[in-house]
Short mmCIF file of C-alpha atoms in Angstrom, two decimals:
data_model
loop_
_atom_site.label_atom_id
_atom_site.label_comp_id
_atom_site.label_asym_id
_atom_site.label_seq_id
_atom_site.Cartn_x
_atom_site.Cartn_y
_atom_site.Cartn_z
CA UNK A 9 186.42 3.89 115.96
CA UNK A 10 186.38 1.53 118.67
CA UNK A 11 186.49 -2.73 117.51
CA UNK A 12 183.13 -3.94 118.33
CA UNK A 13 183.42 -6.52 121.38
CA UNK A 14 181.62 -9.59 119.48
CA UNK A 15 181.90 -9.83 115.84
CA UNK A 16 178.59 -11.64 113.95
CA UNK A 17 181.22 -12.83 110.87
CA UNK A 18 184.06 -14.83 111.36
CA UNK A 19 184.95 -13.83 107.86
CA UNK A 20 183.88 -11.93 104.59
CA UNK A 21 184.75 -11.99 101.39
CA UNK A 22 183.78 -9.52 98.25
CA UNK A 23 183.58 -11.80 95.42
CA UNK A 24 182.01 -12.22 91.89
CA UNK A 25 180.46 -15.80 91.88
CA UNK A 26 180.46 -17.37 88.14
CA UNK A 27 180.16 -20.89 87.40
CA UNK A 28 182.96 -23.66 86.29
CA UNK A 29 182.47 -26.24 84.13
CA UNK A 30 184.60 -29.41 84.24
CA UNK A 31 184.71 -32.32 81.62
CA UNK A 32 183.59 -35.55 83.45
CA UNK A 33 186.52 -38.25 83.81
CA UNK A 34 189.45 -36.24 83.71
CA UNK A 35 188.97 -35.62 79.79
CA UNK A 36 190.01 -32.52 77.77
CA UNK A 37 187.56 -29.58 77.05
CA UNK A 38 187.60 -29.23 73.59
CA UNK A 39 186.82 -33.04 72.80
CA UNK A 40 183.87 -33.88 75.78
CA UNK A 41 180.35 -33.26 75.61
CA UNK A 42 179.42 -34.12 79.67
CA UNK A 43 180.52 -31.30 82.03
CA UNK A 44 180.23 -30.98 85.80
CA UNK A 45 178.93 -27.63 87.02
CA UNK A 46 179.78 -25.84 90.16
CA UNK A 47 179.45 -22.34 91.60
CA UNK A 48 182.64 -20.79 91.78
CA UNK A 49 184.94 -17.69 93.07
CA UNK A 50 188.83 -17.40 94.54
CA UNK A 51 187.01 -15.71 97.44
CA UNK A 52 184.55 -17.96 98.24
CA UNK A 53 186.52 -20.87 97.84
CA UNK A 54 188.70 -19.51 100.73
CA UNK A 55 185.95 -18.65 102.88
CA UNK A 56 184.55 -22.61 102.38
CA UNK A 57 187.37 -23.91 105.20
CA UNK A 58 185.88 -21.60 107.85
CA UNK A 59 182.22 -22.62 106.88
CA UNK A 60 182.35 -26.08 106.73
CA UNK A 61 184.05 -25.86 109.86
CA UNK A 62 181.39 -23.94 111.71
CA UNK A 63 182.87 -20.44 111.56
CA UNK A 64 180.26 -17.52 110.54
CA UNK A 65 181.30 -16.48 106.66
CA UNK A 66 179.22 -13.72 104.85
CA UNK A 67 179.35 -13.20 100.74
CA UNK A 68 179.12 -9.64 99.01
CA UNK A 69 178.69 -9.94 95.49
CA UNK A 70 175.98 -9.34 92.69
CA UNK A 71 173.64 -10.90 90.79
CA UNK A 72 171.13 -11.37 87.44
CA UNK A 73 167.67 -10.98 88.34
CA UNK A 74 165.71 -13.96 87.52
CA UNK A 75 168.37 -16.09 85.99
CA UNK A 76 168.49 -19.47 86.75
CA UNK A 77 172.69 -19.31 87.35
CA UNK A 78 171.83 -16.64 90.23
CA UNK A 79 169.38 -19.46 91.02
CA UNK A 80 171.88 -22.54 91.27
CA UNK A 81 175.31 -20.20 92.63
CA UNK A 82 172.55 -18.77 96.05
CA UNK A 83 171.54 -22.75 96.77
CA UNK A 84 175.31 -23.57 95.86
CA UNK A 85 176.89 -20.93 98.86
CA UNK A 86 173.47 -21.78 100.99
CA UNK A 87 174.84 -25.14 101.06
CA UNK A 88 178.08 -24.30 102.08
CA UNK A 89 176.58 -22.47 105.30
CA UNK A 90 177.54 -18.97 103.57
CA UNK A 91 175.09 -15.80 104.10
CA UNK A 92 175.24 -13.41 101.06
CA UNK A 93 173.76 -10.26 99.90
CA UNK A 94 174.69 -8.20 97.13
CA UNK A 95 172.43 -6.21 94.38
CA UNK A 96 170.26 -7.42 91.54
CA UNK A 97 170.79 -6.14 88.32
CA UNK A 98 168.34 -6.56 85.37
CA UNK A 99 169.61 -8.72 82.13
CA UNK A 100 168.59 -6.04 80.15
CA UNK A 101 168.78 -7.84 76.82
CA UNK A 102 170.11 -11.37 75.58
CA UNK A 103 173.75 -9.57 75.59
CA UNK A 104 173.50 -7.96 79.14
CA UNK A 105 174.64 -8.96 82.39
CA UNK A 106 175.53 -12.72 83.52
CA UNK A 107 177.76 -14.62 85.59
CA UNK A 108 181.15 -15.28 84.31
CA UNK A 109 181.97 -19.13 83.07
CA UNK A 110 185.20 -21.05 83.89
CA UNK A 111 186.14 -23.40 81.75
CA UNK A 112 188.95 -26.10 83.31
CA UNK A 113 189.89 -29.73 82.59
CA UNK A 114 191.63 -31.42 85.57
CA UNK A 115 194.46 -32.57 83.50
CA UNK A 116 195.88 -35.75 83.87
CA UNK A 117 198.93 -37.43 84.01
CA UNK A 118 201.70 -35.85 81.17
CA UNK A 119 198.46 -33.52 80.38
CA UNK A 120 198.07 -30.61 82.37
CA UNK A 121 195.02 -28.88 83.18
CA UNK A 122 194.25 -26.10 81.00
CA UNK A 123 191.64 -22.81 81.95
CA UNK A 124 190.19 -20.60 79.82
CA UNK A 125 187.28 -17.60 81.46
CA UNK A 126 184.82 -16.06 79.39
CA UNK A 127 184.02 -12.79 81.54
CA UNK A 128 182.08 -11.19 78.64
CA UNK A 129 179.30 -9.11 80.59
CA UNK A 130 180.26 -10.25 83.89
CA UNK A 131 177.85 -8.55 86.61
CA UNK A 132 180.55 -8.78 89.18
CA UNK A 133 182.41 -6.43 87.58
CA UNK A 134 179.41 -3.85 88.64
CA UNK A 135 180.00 -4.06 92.70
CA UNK A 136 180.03 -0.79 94.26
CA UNK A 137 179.93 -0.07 97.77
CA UNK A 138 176.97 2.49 97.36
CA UNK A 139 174.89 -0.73 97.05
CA UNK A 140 175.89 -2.09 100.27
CA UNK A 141 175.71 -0.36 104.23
CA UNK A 142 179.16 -1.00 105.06
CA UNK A 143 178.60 0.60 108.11
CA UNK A 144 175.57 -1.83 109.01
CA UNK A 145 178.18 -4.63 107.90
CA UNK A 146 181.00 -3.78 110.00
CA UNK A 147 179.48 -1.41 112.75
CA UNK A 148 176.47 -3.08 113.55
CA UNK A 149 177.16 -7.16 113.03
CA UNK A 150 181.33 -7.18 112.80
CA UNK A 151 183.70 -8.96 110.92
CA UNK A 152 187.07 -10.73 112.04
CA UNK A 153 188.49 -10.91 108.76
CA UNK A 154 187.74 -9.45 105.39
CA UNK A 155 189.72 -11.54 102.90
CA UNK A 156 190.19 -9.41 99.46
CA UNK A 157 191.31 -11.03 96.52
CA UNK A 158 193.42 -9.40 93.76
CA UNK A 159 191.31 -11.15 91.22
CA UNK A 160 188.19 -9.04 92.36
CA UNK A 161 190.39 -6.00 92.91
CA UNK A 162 191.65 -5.26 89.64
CA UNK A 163 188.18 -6.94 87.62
CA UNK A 164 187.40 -3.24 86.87
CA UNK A 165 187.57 -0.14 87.79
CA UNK A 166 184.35 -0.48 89.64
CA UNK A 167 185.62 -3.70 91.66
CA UNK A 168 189.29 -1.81 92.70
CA UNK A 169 186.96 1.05 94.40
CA UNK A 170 184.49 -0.99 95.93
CA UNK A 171 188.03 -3.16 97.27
CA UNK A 172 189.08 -0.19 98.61
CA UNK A 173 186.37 0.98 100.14
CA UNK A 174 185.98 -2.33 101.91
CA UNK A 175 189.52 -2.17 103.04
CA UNK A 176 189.05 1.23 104.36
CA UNK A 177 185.69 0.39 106.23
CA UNK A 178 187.19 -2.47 107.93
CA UNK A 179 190.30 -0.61 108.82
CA UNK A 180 187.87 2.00 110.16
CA UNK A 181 185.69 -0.92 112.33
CA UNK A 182 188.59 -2.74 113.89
CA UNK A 183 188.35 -5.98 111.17
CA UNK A 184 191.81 -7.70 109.91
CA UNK A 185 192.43 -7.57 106.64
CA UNK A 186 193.82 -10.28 104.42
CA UNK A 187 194.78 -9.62 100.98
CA UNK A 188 195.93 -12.74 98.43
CA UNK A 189 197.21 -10.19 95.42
CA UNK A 190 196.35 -13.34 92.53
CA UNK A 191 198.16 -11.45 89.60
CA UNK A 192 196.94 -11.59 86.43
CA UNK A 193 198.61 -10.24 83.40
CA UNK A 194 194.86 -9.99 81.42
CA UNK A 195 193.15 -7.93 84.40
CA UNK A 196 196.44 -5.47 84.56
CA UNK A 197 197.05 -4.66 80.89
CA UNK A 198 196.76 -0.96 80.43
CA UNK A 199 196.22 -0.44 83.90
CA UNK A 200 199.00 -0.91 85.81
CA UNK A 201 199.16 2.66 87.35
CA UNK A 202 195.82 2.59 88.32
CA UNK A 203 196.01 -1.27 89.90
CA UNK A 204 199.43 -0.40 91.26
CA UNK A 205 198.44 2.50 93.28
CA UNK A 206 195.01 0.58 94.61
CA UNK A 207 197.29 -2.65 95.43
CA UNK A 208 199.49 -0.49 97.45
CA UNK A 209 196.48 1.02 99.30
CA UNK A 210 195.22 -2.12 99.65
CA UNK A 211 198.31 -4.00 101.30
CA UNK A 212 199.43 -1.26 103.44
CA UNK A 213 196.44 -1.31 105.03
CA UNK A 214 196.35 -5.52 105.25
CA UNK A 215 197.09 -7.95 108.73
CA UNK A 216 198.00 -10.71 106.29
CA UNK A 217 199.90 -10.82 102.99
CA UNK A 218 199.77 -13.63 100.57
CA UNK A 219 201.08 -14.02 97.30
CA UNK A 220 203.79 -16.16 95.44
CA UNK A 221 206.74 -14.80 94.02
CA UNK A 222 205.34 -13.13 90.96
CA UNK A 223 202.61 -11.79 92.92
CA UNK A 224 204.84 -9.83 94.91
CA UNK A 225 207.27 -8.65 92.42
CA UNK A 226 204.50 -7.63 89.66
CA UNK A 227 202.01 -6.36 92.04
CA UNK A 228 203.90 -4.50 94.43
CA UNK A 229 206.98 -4.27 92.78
CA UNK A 230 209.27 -6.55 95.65
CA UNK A 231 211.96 -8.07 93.94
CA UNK A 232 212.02 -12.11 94.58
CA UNK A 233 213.74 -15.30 93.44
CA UNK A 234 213.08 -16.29 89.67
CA UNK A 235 209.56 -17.72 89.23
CA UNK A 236 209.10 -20.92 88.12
CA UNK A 237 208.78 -24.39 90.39
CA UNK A 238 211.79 -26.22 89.83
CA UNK A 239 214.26 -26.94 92.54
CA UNK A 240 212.00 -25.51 95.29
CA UNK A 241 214.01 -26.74 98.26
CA UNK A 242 217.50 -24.56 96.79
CA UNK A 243 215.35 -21.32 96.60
CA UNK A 244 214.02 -21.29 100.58
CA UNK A 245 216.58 -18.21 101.34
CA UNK A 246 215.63 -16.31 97.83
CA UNK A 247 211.32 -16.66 99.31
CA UNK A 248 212.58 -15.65 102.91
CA UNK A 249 214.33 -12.76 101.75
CA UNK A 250 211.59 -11.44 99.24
CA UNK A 251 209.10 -11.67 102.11
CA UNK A 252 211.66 -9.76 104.81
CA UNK A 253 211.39 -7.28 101.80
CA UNK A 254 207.96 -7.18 101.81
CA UNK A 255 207.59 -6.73 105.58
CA UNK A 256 210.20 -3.52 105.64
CA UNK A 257 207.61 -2.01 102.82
CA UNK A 258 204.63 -2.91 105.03
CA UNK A 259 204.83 -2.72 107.94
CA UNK A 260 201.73 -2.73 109.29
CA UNK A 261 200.76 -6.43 108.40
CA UNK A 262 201.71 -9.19 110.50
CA UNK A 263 201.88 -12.84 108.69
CA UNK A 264 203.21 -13.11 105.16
CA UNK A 265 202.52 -16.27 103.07
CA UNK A 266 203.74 -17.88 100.24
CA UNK A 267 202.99 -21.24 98.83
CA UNK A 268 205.80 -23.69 96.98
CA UNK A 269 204.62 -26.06 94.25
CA UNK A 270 206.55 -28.31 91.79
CA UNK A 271 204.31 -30.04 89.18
CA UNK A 272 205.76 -33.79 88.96
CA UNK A 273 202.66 -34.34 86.46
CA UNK A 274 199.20 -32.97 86.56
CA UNK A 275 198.18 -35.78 89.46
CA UNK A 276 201.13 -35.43 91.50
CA UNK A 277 202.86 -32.38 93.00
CA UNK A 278 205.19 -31.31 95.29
CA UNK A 279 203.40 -28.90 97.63
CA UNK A 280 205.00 -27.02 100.32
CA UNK A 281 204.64 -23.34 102.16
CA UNK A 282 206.72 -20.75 103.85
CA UNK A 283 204.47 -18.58 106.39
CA UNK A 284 206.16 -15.91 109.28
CA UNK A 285 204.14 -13.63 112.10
CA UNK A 286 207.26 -10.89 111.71
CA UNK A 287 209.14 -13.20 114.68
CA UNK A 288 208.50 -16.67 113.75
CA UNK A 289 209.24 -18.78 110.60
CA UNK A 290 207.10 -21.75 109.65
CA UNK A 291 208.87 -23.19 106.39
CA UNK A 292 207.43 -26.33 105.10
CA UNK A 293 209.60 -28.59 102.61
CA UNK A 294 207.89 -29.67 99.49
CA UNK A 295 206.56 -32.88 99.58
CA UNK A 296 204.62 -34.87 97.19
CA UNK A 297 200.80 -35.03 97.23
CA UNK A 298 198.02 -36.64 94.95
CA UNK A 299 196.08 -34.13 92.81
CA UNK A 300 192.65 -35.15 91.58
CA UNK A 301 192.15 -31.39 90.36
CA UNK A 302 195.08 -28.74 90.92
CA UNK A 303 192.45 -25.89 90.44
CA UNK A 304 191.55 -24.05 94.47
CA UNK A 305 194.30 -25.85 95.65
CA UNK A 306 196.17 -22.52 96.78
CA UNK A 307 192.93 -20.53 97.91
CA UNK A 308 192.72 -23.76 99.91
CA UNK A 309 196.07 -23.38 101.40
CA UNK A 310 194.77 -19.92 102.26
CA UNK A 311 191.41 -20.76 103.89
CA UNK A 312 192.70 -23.03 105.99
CA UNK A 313 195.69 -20.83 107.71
CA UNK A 314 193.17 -18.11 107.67
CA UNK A 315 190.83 -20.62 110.11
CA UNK A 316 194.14 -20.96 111.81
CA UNK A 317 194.13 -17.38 112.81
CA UNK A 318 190.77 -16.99 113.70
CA UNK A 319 191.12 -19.37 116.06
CA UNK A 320 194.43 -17.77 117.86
CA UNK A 321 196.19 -20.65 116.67
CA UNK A 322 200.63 -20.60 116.71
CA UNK A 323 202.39 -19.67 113.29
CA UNK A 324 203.62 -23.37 112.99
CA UNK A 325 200.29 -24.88 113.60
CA UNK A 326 198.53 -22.25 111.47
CA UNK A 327 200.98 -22.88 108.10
CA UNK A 328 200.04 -26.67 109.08
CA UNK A 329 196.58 -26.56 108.90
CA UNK A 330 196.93 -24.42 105.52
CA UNK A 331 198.67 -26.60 103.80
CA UNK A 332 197.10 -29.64 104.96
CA UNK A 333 193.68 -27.92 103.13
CA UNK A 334 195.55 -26.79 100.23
CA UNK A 335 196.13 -30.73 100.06
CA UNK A 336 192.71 -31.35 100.61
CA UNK A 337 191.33 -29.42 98.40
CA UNK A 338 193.36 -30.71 95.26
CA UNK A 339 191.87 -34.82 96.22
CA UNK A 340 188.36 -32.68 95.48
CA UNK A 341 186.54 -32.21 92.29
CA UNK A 342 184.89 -28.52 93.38
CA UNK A 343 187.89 -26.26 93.62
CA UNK A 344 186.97 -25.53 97.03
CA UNK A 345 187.92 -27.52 100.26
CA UNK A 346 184.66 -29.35 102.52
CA UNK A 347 186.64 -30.34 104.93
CA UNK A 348 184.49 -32.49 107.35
CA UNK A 349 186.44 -31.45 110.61
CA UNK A 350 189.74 -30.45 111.86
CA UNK A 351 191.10 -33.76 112.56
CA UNK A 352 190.34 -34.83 108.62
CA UNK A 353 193.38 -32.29 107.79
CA UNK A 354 195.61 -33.31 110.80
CA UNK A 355 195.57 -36.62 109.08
CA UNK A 356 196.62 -35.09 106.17
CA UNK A 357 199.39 -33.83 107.55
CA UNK A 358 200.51 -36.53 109.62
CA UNK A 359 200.51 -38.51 106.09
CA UNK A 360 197.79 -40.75 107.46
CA UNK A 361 195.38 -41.94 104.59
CA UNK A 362 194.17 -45.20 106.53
CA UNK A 363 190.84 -45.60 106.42
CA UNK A 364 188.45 -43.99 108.92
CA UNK A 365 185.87 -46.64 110.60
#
């Protein structure tokens, strides 16, 4: 099918929104009793860099009829400049459907953060592509890039259909796909045949690869260096050569991405990247940033070099521009990056934190 000539939709993302809840002042979950809440999703967080920046993003996902979460997570992404659609589905009764709740500390200091999701009747996990006119989505308006997520594609059996089917309609439409595979060991147990085969699917038919070194080697099965973020800077070769085996086992995508982090404590890490096109290498040495709140800090990273692309930008400057958000978004207390223009993350970059007058 011939690529539409101008594209409505900079970017979308298939997601299942939830909500997190913080602890106020840095303070563990199990001993506060005043929590921040914020709509939240791996997706969405990565399509936040292009919003706030003034690119076109568009949410699929699902929601509770008449609750007062679907309520607060549509004014939350209608803040952040997102459109959305995506089916209602009835409670049913006080053990039916809901949004999924995140519960994270920030950590602090010799305390790291810890996470713990309670998914229990999760609507997300109900998005089909029967409730949504893909072709109307990427016929008739257009999309640049769909970004998939391997948190939404292995949520349930459901989600790694409707995944595919997205990745298949975009393929069909001309649309780049990225794909951040996000292992987790919870979502794969007792299905890795099934996941394994759809993740395959998936990144044969993606532009853009991302995942760290785990990612790759449990998800697809690509041997890498030993996980783990000590002494970063003497495993550079072991990350290049896992992602030149990646590219010889897909082919078709063009830019591979991996982020580098060593935690120095839960406030200060050492944050670098490694990012290639298939000709050029843009490897970025750890260096040390200041965390307020670890938590979005890589779907940052990945927002940002995804603007980078849209925008036609150089391999060098578009690994920049990633990391620089990933930074960004870890000084924030939403896990998700508002940057308030480019320059804001050039500064990060250039290490300049004077103040702005």
């Amino acid at each position: 099918m011939a690529e539409k000539a101008s594209k409505k939709y900079a970017m979308l993302v298939p997601t299942s929104m939830g909500v997190r809840l913080t602890p106020v002042d840095s303070q563990p979950f199990h001993c506060s009793d005043t929590f921040k809440m914020q709509a939240t999703s791996a997706e969405s967080n990565v399509a936040s860099v292009s919003s706030f920046l003034g690119l076109r993003v568009k949410v699929l996902t699902a929601f509770v009829t008449n609750s007062p979460v679907s309520h607060f997570i549509k004014d939350n992404l209608g803040s952040r400049r997102m459109d959305f659609e995506g089916p209602e589905f009835e409670q049913g009764d006080p053990w039916g459907y809901r949004h999924q709740i995140n519960m994270a500390d920030s950590g602090w200091g010799s305390r790291g953060p810890r996470v713990q999701n309670d998914r229990a009747g999760e609507v997300g996990r109900e998005l089909c592509a029967d409730d949504f006119d893909l072709d109307r989505i990427f016929g008739e308006e257009g999309v640049e890039i769909v970004h998939l997520s391997g948190l939404i594609a292995a949520l349930s059996p459901k989600t790694s259909q409707f995944c595919l089917d997205i990745a298949r309609a975009a393929k069909a439409h001309g649309s780049k796909i990225s794909f951040d595979l996000n292992y987790r060991a919870s979502f794969w147990k007792g299905r890795e045949d099934e996941l394994s085969k759809a993740f395959h699917e998936i990144a044969d038919a993606s532009d853009i690869l991302i995942g760290n070194e785990e990612d790759f080697q449990l998800c697809l099965g690509i041997e890498g260096p030993e996980s783990g973020g000590e002494g970063l800077d003497g495993k550079i070769d072991g990350f290049k050569e896992m992602i030149g085996r990646v590219q010889a086992a897909y082919p078709n995508a063009r830019y591979f991405a991996t982020t580098l982090r060593e935690v120095i404590s839960a406030n200060a890490h050492m944050w670098g990247a490694l990012v290639t096109d298939g000709n050029e290498w843009e490897i970025i040495l750890p260096r040390e940033i200041g965390v307020l709140d670890r938590i979005g800090g890589g779907d940052g990273f990945v927002g940002g070099l995804l603007y980078g692309i849209l925008k036609g930008w150089d391999v060098q400057k578009c690994a920049r521009f990633g990391w620089a958000s990933g930074a960004l978004a870890a000084t924030m207390l939403t896990d998700y990056a508002q940057p308030a223009d480019e320059e804001q993350l050039w500064s990060i970059w250039e290490g300049n934190a004077r103040v702005k007058r």
